[in-house]
Amino acid sequence: MATIATLHRMSAAQLADRIRAGARSLAIVDVRDDDHIGGHIKGSLHFASGTLDVMMPTLIRRLEDVETVVFHCALSQQRGPGAALRYLREKKPEGTKPQTVYILDRGFVGWQEVYGEDTQLTENFRKEIWQNY
């Protein structure tokens, strides 16, 4: 059984490369709550951690045919890894495509430091929100 320590990690650079290459079968799941304001990774799905009790079945159905799933929160230390673990534990492996689940290393904070102002990779970025995070 997966634990936070055994979850795969993906760097911001690796994710950016996959997005730029037009990676198919990739889903980015942003589980930030109120801290979602100020920008997000282009094309990411927002499932706030506070709604996961209700929304997990929807998330599982939506991602059933996706090969690579990347979860993140602000720092990818609590909410992101917790959501990834919960997703792995609740999805039914029978009859589904093989899937690799990652945690975005350093979360959105690390992402925005490098790619926040890159409009090909980040949407609705507001630098002033992240300057002192």
PDB file of C-alpha atoms in Angstrom:
ATOM      1  CA  MET A   1       0.000   0.000   0.000  1.00  0.00           C
ATOM      2  CA  ALA A   2       1.250   3.456  -0.897  1.00  0.00           C
ATOM      3  CA  THR A   3       2.381   5.923   1.735  1.00  0.00           C
ATOM      4  CA  ILE A   4       3.415   9.562   1.453  1.00  0.00           C
ATOM      5  CA  ALA A   5       7.052   8.447   1.504  1.00  0.00           C
ATOM      6  CA  THR A   6       6.529   6.047  -1.412  1.00  0.00           C
ATOM      7  CA  LEU A   7       4.598   8.383  -3.712  1.00  0.00           C
ATOM      8  CA  HIS A   8       6.328   9.296  -6.971  1.00  0.00           C
ATOM      9  CA  ARG A   9       7.501  12.890  -7.265  1.00  0.00           C
ATOM     10  CA  MET A  10       7.679  15.038 -10.379  1.00  0.00           C
ATOM     11  CA  SER A  11       9.650  18.280 -10.599  1.00  0.00           C
ATOM     12  CA  ALA A  12       8.179  21.466 -12.009  1.00  0.00           C
ATOM     13  CA  ALA A  13      10.643  21.232 -14.923  1.00  0.00           C
ATOM     14  CA  GLN A  14       9.523  17.681 -15.758  1.00  0.00           C
ATOM     15  CA  LEU A  15       5.866  18.709 -15.682  1.00  0.00           C
ATOM     16  CA  ALA A  16       6.528  21.819 -17.762  1.00  0.00           C
ATOM     17  CA  ASP A  17       8.329  19.690 -20.355  1.00  0.00           C
ATOM     18  CA  ARG A  18       5.361  17.315 -20.556  1.00  0.00           C
ATOM     19  CA  ILE A  19       2.879  20.169 -20.919  1.00  0.00           C
ATOM     20  CA  ARG A  20       4.977  21.883 -23.607  1.00  0.00           C
ATOM     21  CA  ALA A  21       5.300  18.591 -25.475  1.00  0.00           C
ATOM     22  CA  GLY A  22       1.507  18.314 -25.512  1.00  0.00           C
ATOM     23  CA  ALA A  23       1.513  15.183 -23.386  1.00  0.00           C
ATOM     24  CA  ARG A  24      -1.606  13.162 -23.902  1.00  0.00           C
ATOM     25  CA  SER A  25      -3.216  11.300 -21.084  1.00  0.00           C
ATOM     26  CA  LEU A  26      -1.951  13.718 -18.420  1.00  0.00           C
ATOM     27  CA  ALA A  27      -4.087  15.252 -15.669  1.00  0.00           C
ATOM     28  CA  ILE A  28      -2.957  17.819 -13.116  1.00  0.00           C
ATOM     29  CA  VAL A  29      -5.126  17.955 -10.008  1.00  0.00           C
ATOM     30  CA  ASP A  30      -4.896  21.110  -7.910  1.00  0.00           C
ATOM     31  CA  VAL A  31      -6.312  20.512  -4.436  1.00  0.00           C
ATOM     32  CA  ARG A  32      -5.658  23.985  -3.021  1.00  0.00           C
ATOM     33  CA  ASP A  33      -8.586  25.620  -1.268  1.00  0.00           C
ATOM     34  CA  ASP A  34      -8.696  29.423  -0.848  1.00  0.00           C
ATOM     35  CA  ASP A  35      -5.048  29.603  -1.863  1.00  0.00           C
ATOM     36  CA  HIS A  36      -6.099  28.668  -5.419  1.00  0.00           C
ATOM     37  CA  ILE A  37      -6.547  32.362  -6.183  1.00  0.00           C
ATOM     38  CA  GLY A  38      -3.570  33.972  -7.789  1.00  0.00           C
ATOM     39  CA  GLY A  39      -2.942  31.473 -10.537  1.00  0.00           C
ATOM     40  CA  HIS A  40      -2.961  27.845 -11.544  1.00  0.00           C
ATOM     41  CA  ILE A  41      -1.204  25.476 -13.894  1.00  0.00           C
ATOM     42  CA  LYS A  42      -2.781  25.720 -17.322  1.00  0.00           C
ATOM     43  CA  GLY A  43      -5.232  22.904 -17.917  1.00  0.00           C
ATOM     44  CA  SER A  44      -5.261  21.744 -14.309  1.00  0.00           C
ATOM     45  CA  LEU A  45      -8.400  20.458 -12.616  1.00  0.00           C
ATOM     46  CA  HIS A  46      -9.372  22.203  -9.393  1.00  0.00           C
ATOM     47  CA  PHE A  47     -10.774  19.868  -6.737  1.00  0.00           C
ATOM     48  CA  ALA A  48     -10.386  21.756  -3.460  1.00  0.00           C
ATOM     49  CA  SER A  49      -9.248  19.512  -0.621  1.00  0.00           C
ATOM     50  CA  GLY A  50     -12.244  20.636   1.444  1.00  0.00           C
ATOM     51  CA  THR A  51     -14.581  19.086  -1.145  1.00  0.00           C
ATOM     52  CA  LEU A  52     -12.811  15.753  -1.667  1.00  0.00           C
ATOM     53  CA  ASP A  53     -15.212  13.804   0.563  1.00  0.00           C
ATOM     54  CA  VAL A  54     -18.012  14.581  -1.860  1.00  0.00           C
ATOM     55  CA  MET A  55     -16.011  14.926  -5.086  1.00  0.00           C
ATOM     56  CA  MET A  56     -13.678  11.886  -4.959  1.00  0.00           C
ATOM     57  CA  PRO A  57     -16.063   9.603  -6.917  1.00  0.00           C
ATOM     58  CA  THR A  58     -16.315  12.293  -9.615  1.00  0.00           C
ATOM     59  CA  LEU A  59     -12.540  12.704  -9.714  1.00  0.00           C
ATOM     60  CA  ILE A  60     -12.029   8.947  -9.988  1.00  0.00           C
ATOM     61  CA  ARG A  61     -14.488   8.706 -12.897  1.00  0.00           C
ATOM     62  CA  ARG A  62     -12.980  11.718 -14.645  1.00  0.00           C
ATOM     63  CA  LEU A  63      -9.451  10.294 -14.462  1.00  0.00           C
ATOM     64  CA  GLU A  64     -10.197   6.650 -15.207  1.00  0.00           C
ATOM     65  CA  ASP A  65      -8.598   6.730 -18.687  1.00  0.00           C
ATOM     66  CA  VAL A  66      -5.663   9.006 -17.817  1.00  0.00           C
ATOM     67  CA  GLU A  67      -2.198   7.431 -17.676  1.00  0.00           C
ATOM     68  CA  THR A  68      -0.404  10.103 -15.614  1.00  0.00           C
ATOM     69  CA  VAL A  69      -1.971  12.059 -12.761  1.00  0.00           C
ATOM     70  CA  VAL A  70      -0.097  14.804 -10.901  1.00  0.00           C
ATOM     71  CA  PHE A  71      -1.532  16.087  -7.618  1.00  0.00           C
ATOM     72  CA  HIS A  72      -0.437  19.296  -5.937  1.00  0.00           C
ATOM     73  CA  CYS A  73      -1.358  21.880  -3.342  1.00  0.00           C
ATOM     74  CA  ALA A  74       0.623  24.976  -2.327  1.00  0.00           C
ATOM     75  CA  LEU A  75       3.715  23.124  -1.081  1.00  0.00           C
ATOM     76  CA  SER A  76       2.783  19.492  -1.816  1.00  0.00           C
ATOM     77  CA  GLN A  77       3.460  18.534   1.785  1.00  0.00           C
ATOM     78  CA  GLN A  78      -0.027  17.815   3.173  1.00  0.00           C
ATOM     79  CA  ARG A  79      -3.117  18.291   1.013  1.00  0.00           C
ATOM     80  CA  GLY A  80      -1.575  17.179  -2.296  1.00  0.00           C
ATOM     81  CA  PRO A  81       0.008  13.960  -0.995  1.00  0.00           C
ATOM     82  CA  GLY A  82      -3.051  13.246   1.159  1.00  0.00           C
ATOM     83  CA  ALA A  83      -5.360  13.611  -1.840  1.00  0.00           C
ATOM     84  CA  ALA A  84      -3.111  11.407  -3.968  1.00  0.00           C
ATOM     85  CA  LEU A  85      -3.100   8.676  -1.307  1.00  0.00           C
ATOM     86  CA  ARG A  86      -6.831   8.854  -0.904  1.00  0.00           C
ATOM     87  CA  TYR A  87      -7.295   8.703  -4.682  1.00  0.00           C
ATOM     88  CA  LEU A  88      -5.050   5.627  -4.915  1.00  0.00           C
ATOM     89  CA  ARG A  89      -6.876   3.893  -2.073  1.00  0.00           C
ATOM     90  CA  GLU A  90     -10.383   4.613  -3.348  1.00  0.00           C
ATOM     91  CA  LYS A  91     -10.043   3.981  -7.080  1.00  0.00           C
ATOM     92  CA  LYS A  92     -10.812   0.487  -8.260  1.00  0.00           C
ATOM     93  CA  PRO A  93      -7.846  -1.043 -10.101  1.00  0.00           C
ATOM     94  CA  GLU A  94      -9.897  -3.752 -11.820  1.00  0.00           C
ATOM     95  CA  GLY A  95     -10.528  -3.008 -15.462  1.00  0.00           C
ATOM     96  CA  THR A  96      -8.839   0.387 -15.486  1.00  0.00           C
ATOM     97  CA  LYS A  97      -5.889   1.572 -17.517  1.00  0.00           C
ATOM     98  CA  PRO A  98      -2.496   1.426 -15.819  1.00  0.00           C
ATOM     99  CA  GLN A  99      -1.927   4.753 -14.132  1.00  0.00           C
ATOM    100  CA  THR A 100       1.007   6.481 -12.459  1.00  0.00           C
ATOM    101  CA  VAL A 101       0.241   9.042  -9.761  1.00  0.00           C
ATOM    102  CA  TYR A 102       2.749  11.761  -8.906  1.00  0.00           C
ATOM    103  CA  ILE A 103       3.085  14.626  -6.462  1.00  0.00           C
ATOM    104  CA  LEU A 104       4.365  17.921  -7.881  1.00  0.00           C
ATOM    105  CA  ASP A 105       7.573  18.545  -5.982  1.00  0.00           C
ATOM    106  CA  ARG A 106       7.389  21.867  -4.059  1.00  0.00           C
ATOM    107  CA  GLY A 107       3.756  22.353  -5.168  1.00  0.00           C
ATOM    108  CA  PHE A 108       2.427  25.515  -6.733  1.00  0.00           C
ATOM    109  CA  VAL A 109       4.843  27.636  -4.713  1.00  0.00           C
ATOM    110  CA  GLY A 110       7.794  25.988  -6.466  1.00  0.00           C
ATOM    111  CA  TRP A 111       5.966  26.052  -9.790  1.00  0.00           C
ATOM    112  CA  GLN A 112       5.172  29.768  -9.696  1.00  0.00           C
ATOM    113  CA  GLU A 113       8.763  30.689  -8.801  1.00  0.00           C
ATOM    114  CA  VAL A 114       9.864  29.432 -12.223  1.00  0.00           C
ATOM    115  CA  TYR A 115       6.740  29.378 -14.408  1.00  0.00           C
ATOM    116  CA  GLY A 116       4.317  31.826 -12.796  1.00  0.00           C
ATOM    117  CA  GLU A 117       4.710  34.478 -15.456  1.00  0.00           C
ATOM    118  CA  ASP A 118       4.854  31.989 -18.351  1.00  0.00           C
ATOM    119  CA  THR A 119       1.390  32.324 -19.905  1.00  0.00           C
ATOM    120  CA  GLN A 120       1.862  29.097 -21.866  1.00  0.00           C
ATOM    121  CA  LEU A 121       2.052  27.191 -18.584  1.00  0.00           C
ATOM    122  CA  THR A 122       0.236  29.284 -15.964  1.00  0.00           C
ATOM    123  CA  GLU A 123      -3.151  31.002 -16.051  1.00  0.00           C
ATOM    124  CA  ASN A 124      -4.451  33.937 -14.000  1.00  0.00           C
ATOM    125  CA  PHE A 125      -1.118  34.459 -12.251  1.00  0.00           C
ATOM    126  CA  ARG A 126      -0.977  37.305  -9.739  1.00  0.00           C
ATOM    127  CA  LYS A 127       2.615  37.802  -8.656  1.00  0.00           C
ATOM    128  CA  GLU A 128       1.757  40.004  -5.672  1.00  0.00           C
ATOM    129  CA  ILE A 129      -0.034  37.118  -3.975  1.00  0.00           C
ATOM    130  CA  TRP A 130       3.022  34.844  -4.116  1.00  0.00           C
ATOM    131  CA  GLN A 131       5.819  37.329  -3.368  1.00  0.00           C
ATOM    132  CA  ASN A 132       5.856  36.681   0.378  1.00  0.00           C
ATOM    133  CA  TYR A 133       4.480  33.149   0.478  1.00  0.00           C
TER     134      TYR A 133
END
